[in-house]
Coordinates of C-alpha atoms and ligand atoms in Angstrom, one line a residue:
M13 CA 236.6 84.9 -212.5
D14 CA 237.7 82.0 -214.5
E15 CA 235.1 82.2 -216.8
K16 CA 235.2 86.1 -217.6
T17 CA 239.0 85.5 -218.2
S18 CA 238.3 82.5 -220.7
D19 CA 235.4 84.6 -222.1
R20 CA 238.0 87.0 -223.2
R21 CA 240.3 86.4 -226.6
F22 CA 243.7 85.2 -225.9
I23 CA 246.1 87.8 -226.6
S24 CA 250.0 86.7 -226.1
L25 CA 251.9 89.1 -224.1
K26 CA 254.7 89.1 -226.9
L27 CA 252.4 90.3 -229.5
K28 CA 251.2 93.1 -226.6
W29 CA 255.1 93.7 -225.9
A30 CA 255.8 93.7 -229.7
F31 CA 252.7 96.0 -230.5
G32 CA 253.7 98.3 -227.5
T33 CA 257.6 98.9 -228.6
A34 CA 256.6 99.3 -232.3
V35 CA 254.1 102.0 -231.4
G36 CA 256.3 103.4 -228.9
S37 CA 259.6 103.9 -231.6
L38 CA 256.9 104.9 -234.3
F39 CA 255.9 107.7 -231.9
I40 CA 259.4 108.8 -230.9
F41 CA 260.6 108.4 -234.1
F42 CA 257.7 110.1 -235.8
I43 CA 258.3 113.2 -233.5
V44 CA 262.4 113.0 -233.9
A45 CA 261.9 112.6 -237.9
M46 CA 259.3 115.1 -238.1
A47 CA 261.8 117.8 -236.3
M48 CA 264.5 116.9 -238.8
F49 CA 262.7 116.9 -241.8
T50 CA 260.8 120.7 -240.8
S51 CA 264.3 121.9 -239.9
F52 CA 266.0 120.8 -243.1
T53 CA 263.3 121.4 -245.5
Q54 CA 263.0 124.8 -243.9
R55 CA 267.1 125.6 -244.6
L56 CA 266.6 124.4 -248.1
F57 CA 263.5 126.8 -248.7
E58 CA 265.7 129.9 -247.3
Q59 CA 268.2 129.0 -249.5
E60 CA 266.3 129.0 -252.4
R61 CA 264.6 132.3 -251.1
G62 CA 268.1 133.8 -250.6
L63 CA 269.2 132.7 -254.0
L64 CA 266.2 134.6 -255.4
D65 CA 266.6 137.6 -253.2
Q66 CA 270.1 137.9 -254.5
G67 CA 269.5 137.4 -258.1
M68 CA 267.1 140.1 -257.8
T69 CA 269.4 142.6 -256.1
N70 CA 272.0 141.9 -258.6
I71 CA 269.8 142.3 -261.8
S72 CA 268.3 145.5 -260.2
R73 CA 271.8 147.2 -259.2
Q74 CA 272.7 146.1 -263.1
L75 CA 270.0 147.3 -264.6
G76 CA 270.1 150.5 -262.6
Q77 CA 273.0 151.9 -264.5
V78 CA 271.2 152.2 -267.7
D79 CA 269.8 155.6 -266.7
R80 CA 266.8 155.6 -269.2
P81 CA 263.6 153.7 -269.3
L82 CA 264.5 150.4 -270.2
T83 CA 264.0 148.7 -273.8
K84 CA 265.1 145.3 -275.0
R85 CA 268.2 146.6 -276.6
N86 CA 269.5 148.7 -273.6
V87 CA 268.8 145.9 -271.2
Q88 CA 270.8 143.1 -273.1
S89 CA 273.8 145.3 -273.4
A90 CA 273.4 146.7 -269.4
L91 CA 273.1 142.7 -268.7
V92 CA 276.5 141.9 -270.4
Q93 CA 278.3 144.5 -269.3
H94 CA 281.3 144.2 -267.2
K95 CA 281.1 145.2 -263.8
T96 CA 284.4 147.3 -263.9
G97 CA 284.0 147.9 -267.7
G98 CA 286.6 146.6 -270.2
A99 CA 286.3 143.0 -271.0
Q100 CA 282.6 141.5 -271.1
Y101 CA 281.1 138.8 -268.8
Q102 CA 282.1 135.4 -269.6
R103 CA 278.6 134.3 -268.6
P104 CA 276.1 137.1 -268.4
I105 CA 274.2 137.0 -265.0
V106 CA 270.6 136.2 -266.1
Q107 CA 272.2 133.0 -267.7
E108 CA 273.7 132.2 -264.8
L109 CA 270.3 133.1 -263.0
S110 CA 268.4 130.9 -265.3
D111 CA 270.5 127.7 -264.3
G112 CA 269.8 128.6 -261.1
H113 CA 266.1 127.5 -262.0
L114 CA 265.0 131.1 -261.8
V115 CA 263.1 132.7 -264.6
V116 CA 263.6 136.4 -265.0
N117 CA 261.4 139.1 -266.8
V118 CA 262.0 142.7 -267.1
Y119 CA 259.4 145.0 -268.1
S120 CA 259.5 148.4 -269.3
P121 CA 257.7 151.7 -267.4
K122 CA 255.0 151.0 -270.1
H123 CA 254.7 147.2 -269.0
Q124 CA 256.0 146.1 -272.0
T125 CA 258.5 142.7 -271.5
V126 CA 261.8 143.9 -272.4
L127 CA 263.4 140.7 -271.7
S128 CA 262.2 137.2 -270.4
T129 CA 264.3 133.9 -269.7
G130 CA 260.6 131.9 -269.5
Q131 CA 257.3 132.3 -269.5
P132 CA 256.1 133.5 -266.1
I133 CA 253.3 132.0 -264.0
T134 CA 252.2 134.7 -262.1
K135 CA 251.0 138.0 -263.5
P136 CA 253.6 141.1 -262.8
A137 CA 252.4 143.7 -260.5
F138 CA 253.8 146.7 -261.7
N139 CA 253.7 148.6 -258.4
D140 CA 256.7 150.2 -256.6
Q141 CA 256.9 147.7 -253.8
H142 CA 259.8 145.3 -253.5
R143 CA 258.3 142.3 -252.5
V144 CA 258.8 138.0 -252.5
Q145 CA 255.7 136.1 -252.1
M146 CA 254.7 132.4 -252.0
K147 CA 251.9 132.0 -254.5
K148 CA 250.2 129.0 -255.7
G149 CA 251.9 127.6 -258.8
P150 CA 250.9 124.8 -261.3
G151 CA 251.8 121.8 -259.1
H152 CA 252.8 123.1 -256.1
K153 CA 253.7 126.7 -254.7
I154 CA 256.6 128.6 -255.8
I155 CA 258.5 131.9 -254.8
V156 CA 257.9 134.9 -256.8
G157 CA 259.8 138.6 -256.5
Q158 CA 258.5 141.7 -257.7
A159 CA 260.3 144.8 -257.7
P160 CA 260.3 148.0 -259.5
I161 CA 263.7 148.9 -261.0
Y162 CA 265.3 152.6 -260.6
A163 CA 268.1 154.6 -262.4
K164 CA 271.1 154.5 -260.3
Q165 CA 271.2 158.4 -260.6
G166 CA 268.1 160.4 -259.9
H167 CA 265.8 157.6 -258.8
R168 CA 263.7 157.5 -261.9
L169 CA 261.5 154.4 -262.4
I170 CA 262.8 152.8 -265.6
G171 CA 261.1 149.5 -265.5
Y172 CA 260.0 146.6 -263.4
L173 CA 261.4 143.2 -262.6
Q174 CA 259.8 139.9 -261.8
V175 CA 261.9 136.9 -260.7
E176 CA 260.3 133.3 -259.8
N177 CA 261.5 130.4 -258.4
K178 CA 259.4 127.2 -259.3
L179 CA 261.0 125.3 -256.2
N180 CA 261.8 122.5 -258.4
V181 CA 265.2 121.5 -256.9
Y182 CA 263.4 122.0 -253.1
Y183 CA 260.4 119.9 -254.0
R184 CA 262.7 117.0 -255.4
N185 CA 264.7 117.2 -252.3
Y186 CA 261.8 117.6 -250.1
R187 CA 260.1 114.7 -252.2
Q188 CA 263.5 112.4 -251.8
L189 CA 263.8 113.2 -248.0
R190 CA 260.2 112.1 -247.2
L191 CA 260.2 108.8 -249.1
V192 CA 263.7 108.1 -246.9
M193 CA 261.8 109.0 -243.9
I194 CA 258.8 107.0 -244.6
L195 CA 261.3 103.8 -245.3
A196 CA 263.4 104.7 -242.2
L197 CA 260.2 104.7 -240.0
C198 CA 258.8 101.4 -241.3
L199 CA 262.2 100.0 -240.8
V200 CA 262.4 101.2 -237.4
V201 CA 258.6 100.4 -236.7
L202 CA 259.1 96.4 -238.0
A203 CA 262.7 96.0 -236.5
S204 CA 261.6 97.4 -233.2
G205 CA 258.2 95.4 -233.0
L206 CA 260.5 92.5 -233.8
L207 CA 263.1 93.3 -231.2
G208 CA 260.3 93.4 -228.6
Y209 CA 259.1 90.2 -229.7
F210 CA 261.9 88.2 -229.4
L211 CA 263.1 89.8 -226.1
S212 CA 259.6 88.9 -224.9
M213 CA 260.1 85.5 -226.1
L214 CA 263.2 85.3 -224.2
F215 CA 262.1 87.2 -220.8
L216 CA 259.2 85.3 -220.9
R217 CA 260.1 81.6 -221.2
P218 CA 259.9 81.2 -217.4
L219 CA 256.2 81.9 -217.5
G220 CA 255.9 78.9 -220.0
D221 CA 257.7 76.8 -217.4
I222 CA 255.6 78.1 -214.6
H223 CA 252.5 77.3 -217.0
D224 CA 253.6 74.0 -217.9
T225 CA 254.4 73.1 -214.3
V226 CA 250.8 74.5 -213.0
K227 CA 249.4 72.1 -215.4
V228 CA 251.4 68.9 -214.4
I229 CA 250.6 70.0 -210.9
S230 CA 246.6 70.8 -211.3
K231 CA 246.4 67.1 -213.3
D232 CA 248.0 65.5 -210.2
P233 CA 249.0 67.6 -207.1
T234 CA 251.5 64.8 -205.8
K235 CA 253.4 65.1 -208.8
N236 CA 257.1 66.6 -208.0
A237 CA 257.4 68.8 -210.7
R238 CA 259.2 71.9 -210.3
V239 CA 259.5 75.1 -212.1
P240 CA 263.4 75.3 -213.6
V241 CA 265.1 78.7 -212.1
P242 CA 266.5 80.7 -214.6
A243 CA 270.2 81.3 -214.3
H244 CA 270.1 85.0 -214.4
N245 CA 268.7 86.5 -211.2
D246 CA 265.4 88.7 -211.5
E247 CA 261.9 89.4 -210.8
L248 CA 261.4 85.9 -212.8
A249 CA 263.8 83.8 -211.3
E250 CA 262.6 85.1 -207.8
L251 CA 258.9 84.3 -209.0
A252 CA 259.9 80.8 -210.0
T253 CA 261.8 80.4 -206.7
M254 CA 259.0 81.6 -204.7
F255 CA 256.3 79.3 -207.1
N256 CA 258.8 76.2 -206.1
E257 CA 258.8 77.0 -202.4
M258 CA 254.8 77.5 -202.7
L259 CA 254.7 74.3 -204.1
D260 CA 256.8 72.7 -201.8
Q261 CA 254.8 74.0 -198.8
T262 CA 251.4 72.7 -200.4
Q263 CA 252.6 69.4 -200.9
R264 CA 254.0 69.2 -197.4
Y265 CA 250.5 70.1 -196.2
I266 CA 248.8 67.5 -198.7
N267 CA 251.0 65.2 -197.0
Q268 CA 250.7 66.3 -193.7
Q269 CA 246.8 66.4 -193.9
S270 CA 246.7 62.5 -195.5
Q271 CA 249.1 61.3 -192.9
F272 CA 247.0 63.3 -190.2
V273 CA 244.0 61.2 -191.8
N274 CA 245.9 58.1 -191.6
D275 CA 247.2 58.6 -188.3
V276 CA 243.8 59.4 -186.9
S277 CA 242.0 56.5 -188.5
H278 CA 244.5 54.4 -187.1
E279 CA 244.5 55.6 -183.6
L280 CA 240.6 55.5 -183.5
R281 CA 240.4 51.8 -185.2
T282 CA 241.9 50.2 -181.8
P283 CA 239.2 51.7 -179.4
I284 CA 236.2 51.1 -181.8
A285 CA 237.4 47.6 -182.3
I286 CA 237.6 46.5 -178.7
I287 CA 234.2 48.3 -178.3
Q288 CA 232.8 46.2 -181.0
G289 CA 234.1 43.1 -179.9
H290 CA 232.8 43.4 -176.4
L291 CA 229.5 44.0 -177.8
D292 CA 229.6 41.0 -180.4
M293 CA 230.4 39.0 -177.5
L294 CA 227.5 40.1 -175.4
Q295 CA 225.0 40.3 -178.6
R296 CA 226.0 36.3 -178.9
W297 CA 225.9 35.1 -175.4
G298 CA 227.6 37.5 -172.9
K299 CA 224.8 39.9 -171.9
D300 CA 223.2 36.9 -169.7
D301 CA 226.1 36.6 -167.6
P302 CA 226.3 39.3 -165.0
K303 CA 229.9 39.5 -164.9
V304 CA 230.7 39.3 -168.4
L305 CA 228.1 42.2 -169.3
N306 CA 230.0 44.2 -166.1
D307 CA 233.4 43.5 -167.7
S308 CA 232.5 44.4 -171.1
I309 CA 230.9 47.6 -170.2
N310 CA 233.3 48.9 -168.2
A311 CA 236.0 48.0 -171.0
S312 CA 233.7 50.0 -173.2
L313 CA 233.6 52.5 -171.3
V314 CA 237.6 52.8 -171.0
E315 CA 237.5 52.9 -174.8
T316 CA 235.2 55.6 -174.9
E317 CA 237.0 57.5 -172.7
R318 CA 240.1 57.1 -174.7
M319 CA 238.5 58.3 -177.9
K320 CA 237.1 61.5 -176.2
N321 CA 240.6 62.1 -174.8
L322 CA 241.9 61.9 -178.2
V323 CA 239.3 64.2 -180.0
A324 CA 239.9 66.1 -177.4
E325 CA 243.7 66.2 -178.2
M326 CA 243.4 66.4 -181.6
L327 CA 241.2 69.7 -181.1
D328 CA 244.2 71.3 -178.8
L329 CA 246.9 70.3 -181.6
S330 CA 245.0 71.8 -184.6
R331 CA 244.2 74.9 -182.2
A332 CA 248.3 74.8 -181.2
E333 CA 248.6 75.4 -184.9
Q334 CA 247.2 78.8 -184.9
V335 CA 248.6 80.4 -181.8
D336 CA 250.6 82.9 -184.1
I337 CA 247.1 84.3 -185.4
N338 CA 244.9 84.2 -182.5
Y339 CA 247.2 84.9 -179.5
R340 CA 249.8 87.3 -180.6
D341 CA 249.4 90.1 -178.0
Q342 CA 248.7 87.7 -174.7
Q343 CA 251.4 88.2 -172.0
T344 CA 252.1 86.1 -169.2
V345 CA 254.4 86.1 -165.8
V346 CA 256.4 83.0 -166.5
N347 CA 257.4 82.6 -162.7
D348 CA 253.6 82.7 -161.5
V349 CA 252.4 79.5 -164.1
V350 CA 255.7 77.6 -163.0
H351 CA 254.9 77.7 -159.2
Q352 CA 251.5 77.2 -160.2
V353 CA 252.3 73.8 -161.8
Y354 CA 254.6 73.1 -159.3
N355 CA 252.1 73.4 -156.3
N356 CA 249.6 71.3 -158.1
F357 CA 251.7 68.7 -159.1
K358 CA 253.0 68.2 -155.5
M359 CA 249.5 68.3 -154.0
L360 CA 248.2 65.7 -156.9
Y361 CA 251.2 63.4 -156.4
P362 CA 252.3 63.2 -152.9
D363 CA 254.3 60.1 -153.1
F364 CA 256.7 61.9 -155.8
V365 CA 259.1 64.6 -154.9
F366 CA 259.3 68.1 -156.7
T367 CA 261.8 70.2 -156.5
L368 CA 261.3 73.7 -158.0
D369 CA 264.9 75.6 -158.7
D370 CA 263.9 79.4 -159.4
D371 CA 266.6 81.6 -160.1
L372 CA 264.9 84.3 -161.2
S373 CA 265.1 87.4 -158.8
K374 CA 262.2 89.4 -160.4
P375 CA 258.8 88.2 -162.6
I376 CA 259.5 87.8 -166.1
T377 CA 257.1 88.0 -168.5
A378 CA 257.0 86.2 -171.6
N379 CA 254.8 86.8 -175.1
I380 CA 252.6 83.6 -174.3
Y381 CA 249.1 83.0 -173.5
R382 CA 248.7 82.2 -169.9
D383 CA 246.5 79.0 -170.4
H384 CA 248.9 77.3 -173.3
L385 CA 252.3 78.0 -171.0
E386 CA 250.1 75.8 -168.4
Q387 CA 249.2 73.1 -170.5
V388 CA 252.8 72.6 -172.0
L389 CA 254.1 72.4 -168.5
V390 CA 251.4 69.6 -167.6
I391 CA 252.0 67.6 -170.7
L392 CA 255.7 67.5 -169.5
C393 CA 255.0 67.3 -165.9
D394 CA 252.5 64.5 -166.7
N395 CA 255.1 62.5 -168.9
A396 CA 257.7 62.8 -166.1
V397 CA 255.1 61.2 -163.7
K398 CA 254.1 58.7 -166.1
Y399 CA 257.6 57.7 -167.4
S400 CA 258.8 57.6 -163.8
T401 CA 260.3 54.3 -162.5
E402 CA 262.1 53.9 -159.0
R403 CA 263.2 57.1 -158.4
R404 CA 259.8 59.4 -158.1
E405 CA 261.7 62.7 -158.6
V406 CA 260.7 65.5 -160.8
H407 CA 263.0 68.7 -160.8
I408 CA 261.8 71.9 -162.4
S409 CA 264.0 74.8 -162.9
L410 CA 263.3 78.4 -163.9
S411 CA 266.6 80.6 -165.1
R412 CA 266.8 83.4 -167.7
G413 CA 269.2 83.7 -170.4
M414 CA 270.1 87.0 -172.6
D415 CA 266.5 87.8 -173.7
T416 CA 264.9 84.3 -172.9
V417 CA 264.0 82.5 -170.0
E418 CA 264.1 78.9 -169.7
I419 CA 262.3 76.2 -167.9
G420 CA 263.7 72.7 -167.1
I421 CA 261.6 69.9 -166.3
Q422 CA 263.9 66.9 -165.4
D423 CA 262.7 62.9 -164.4
F424 CA 264.8 60.1 -163.5
G425 CA 262.6 57.4 -165.6
A426 CA 262.8 55.3 -168.6
G427 CA 264.9 57.8 -170.6
I428 CA 264.0 57.8 -174.5
P429 CA 266.7 56.1 -176.7
P430 CA 268.8 58.2 -178.7
E431 CA 267.0 57.3 -182.4
D432 CA 263.8 58.2 -180.9
I433 CA 264.6 61.7 -179.3
D434 CA 263.9 63.7 -182.6
K435 CA 260.5 61.2 -183.3
V436 CA 259.0 61.5 -179.9
F437 CA 257.6 65.5 -180.7
D438 CA 255.9 63.8 -184.0
R439 CA 252.0 63.3 -183.6
F440 CA 251.0 60.1 -182.5
Y441 CA 254.5 59.1 -181.6
R442 CA 255.1 56.8 -178.7
V443 CA 258.7 54.8 -177.9
D444 CA 256.8 52.1 -176.8
K445 CA 253.3 51.8 -178.1
A446 CA 252.2 49.2 -175.6
R447 CA 253.2 50.7 -172.5
S448 CA 252.4 54.4 -173.5
R449 CA 248.7 52.8 -174.3
K450 CA 248.3 51.2 -170.9
K451 CA 249.3 54.7 -169.6
G452 CA 246.6 56.2 -171.1
G453 CA 248.9 58.6 -173.9
N454 CA 247.9 58.9 -177.6
G455 CA 251.2 60.3 -178.5
L456 CA 250.0 64.0 -178.9
G457 CA 251.1 65.6 -175.8
L458 CA 254.6 66.3 -177.3
S459 CA 253.5 67.5 -180.4
I460 CA 250.7 69.9 -178.7
A461 CA 253.6 71.3 -176.5
K462 CA 255.9 71.8 -179.4
R463 CA 253.7 73.4 -181.6
L464 CA 252.5 75.7 -178.5
I465 CA 256.2 76.7 -177.7
E466 CA 257.3 77.4 -181.4
G467 CA 253.7 79.2 -182.1
Y468 CA 255.3 81.7 -179.6
H469 CA 258.7 81.7 -181.0
G470 CA 260.3 79.5 -178.6
S471 CA 261.8 76.3 -178.5
I472 CA 261.9 73.1 -176.6
T473 CA 264.7 70.7 -176.5
L474 CA 264.9 67.2 -175.2
E475 CA 268.3 65.5 -173.4
S476 CA 267.6 62.2 -172.5
S477 CA 269.3 58.9 -171.9
L478 CA 268.1 55.6 -171.5
G479 CA 267.2 54.3 -168.1
A480 CA 268.6 57.0 -166.5
G481 CA 265.8 59.5 -167.2
S482 CA 264.9 62.9 -169.4
L483 CA 265.3 66.6 -169.4
F484 CA 262.7 68.9 -171.4
R485 CA 264.0 72.3 -171.8
I486 CA 261.7 75.3 -172.8
I487 CA 263.3 78.5 -174.0
L488 CA 261.0 81.7 -174.4
P489 CA 261.9 84.9 -175.9
I490 CA 261.1 87.3 -172.8
A491 CA 258.3 90.5 -173.7
S492 CA 260.3 93.6 -174.2
D493 CA 259.7 96.2 -172.1
K494 CA 257.7 98.4 -175.0
D495 CA 255.5 95.0 -175.2
A496 CA 254.7 94.6 -171.6
N497 CA 253.1 98.5 -171.3
Ligands
ADP254 P1 251.8 60.2 -174.5 O1 250.4 60.8 -174.5 O2 252.2 59.0 -175.2 O3 252.8 60.3 -173.3 P2 253.4 62.3 -175.7 O4 253.6 63.0 -177.0 O5 253.5 63.1 -174.4 O6 252.6 61.3 -175.8 O7 255.0 61.5 -175.8 C1 255.2 60.6 -176.6 C2 256.2 59.6 -176.4 O8 257.3 60.2 -175.6 C3 255.5 58.7 -175.1 O9 254.9 57.8 -175.6 C4 256.6 58.1 -174.5 O10 257.3 57.0 -174.7 C5 257.8 59.2 -174.8 N1 258.1 60.1 -173.5 C6 257.5 61.5 -173.2 N2 258.1 62.1 -172.1 C7 258.7 61.1 -171.6 C8 259.5 61.1 -170.4 N3 259.3 62.2 -169.8 N4 260.1 59.9 -170.1 C9 260.1 58.9 -171.2 N5 259.9 58.7 -172.1 C10 258.4 60.1 -172.5

């Protein structure tokens, strides 16, 4: 997977982002610009066409007043005539039309040119249809209007008219507009690309920080480097926070792991050293002395037994960490287990006084695997017995909270000093190492109990006073009726 990604060429997200925004805005601007350009040029074209149509109508109307076939002379005089008679036009209509870029040609019925304001590009049609068409011109298309001219009275054909519009103004505007649009398009693409690039640079800065942190951590996982969380609250700030939490957790695991290895090797060192000492002694001189031999074998057996227990407890501890995954749906009637453990201990330690104070009126079910609850109770009762002094009494209580069930185990023994109360749940922690070792304790019992109970979303607390005794309290959530079915 890693090889695959490194095989591919690295393309920065910033470039991809910039490219994406540039292409996106190019696309949008192109559509908008095309719509504007088409509607604008269309209007311009319609105007030109309207101008030509208007010109044709005016000329036809004016020439129609000549009641005879058109000749050069009568055309001239007809076109300079005043509409209402009297004074002449100051600007003859033909001149006005040529100023409007129209080329006007008038022909007699015999197809002779009788008036021309310029060289026509298309050949006159000389038919009786009034037509306005687009035709091919020298550089571009032109509009050509052709029409027969009829005398106003009698509707007699007196000539032909052809008006051309070379569309020079139209094309000039068209080209200008196209240039402006292309320049604007380039500007938009450039601006949006740059904007995209800088915005992505701004937004992706936290990713750069994550990248740097990963680099530092992958070189040395114990380093304390963390990603600076951005001030604004967004997805990247969330990612940075989650990433830091993940690093914290991973580092906690690493520390725990190395601590565990340290603890285990430390715990195993003593029994191994004892066994080795005995074996050394036997090898050197002791094997010939039956008493020394016997003592050494017995001492070594005690130590191997201790190691066996230690390994078994360590296994229990590592299993206790996974209860949430493996025993999620287990349910147990708490009353039954407490009564059973109480009866067992009463039988095992007849010289102790065990009392059970059961406040529950009916069976209560908790989400916990039966063997695990039993294991926790055994650990606590065992400790109560183990660390009892003169007053050989253990009180067990069973009561109910709002939606919890509470089990108390109280002894009246050595008690635990206040500064050790939090630590006794730590792995391998023993208040009095020598005494605990003598009693066969590895310092793992309470940490197994705590992990098991917390694995089932319960809690375990301790109240103790030195010399007066200790009270361990287990609180477990009661299984809801829905769970119980
Ligand atoms: P151990 O196997 O040594 O008993 P635990 O984890 O069960 O290990 O207990 C840790 C330490 O807490 C013990 O070594 C002991 O010093 C102290 N402790 C536990 N339970 C009691 C108790 N009921 N009274 C006094 N001290 C206790």
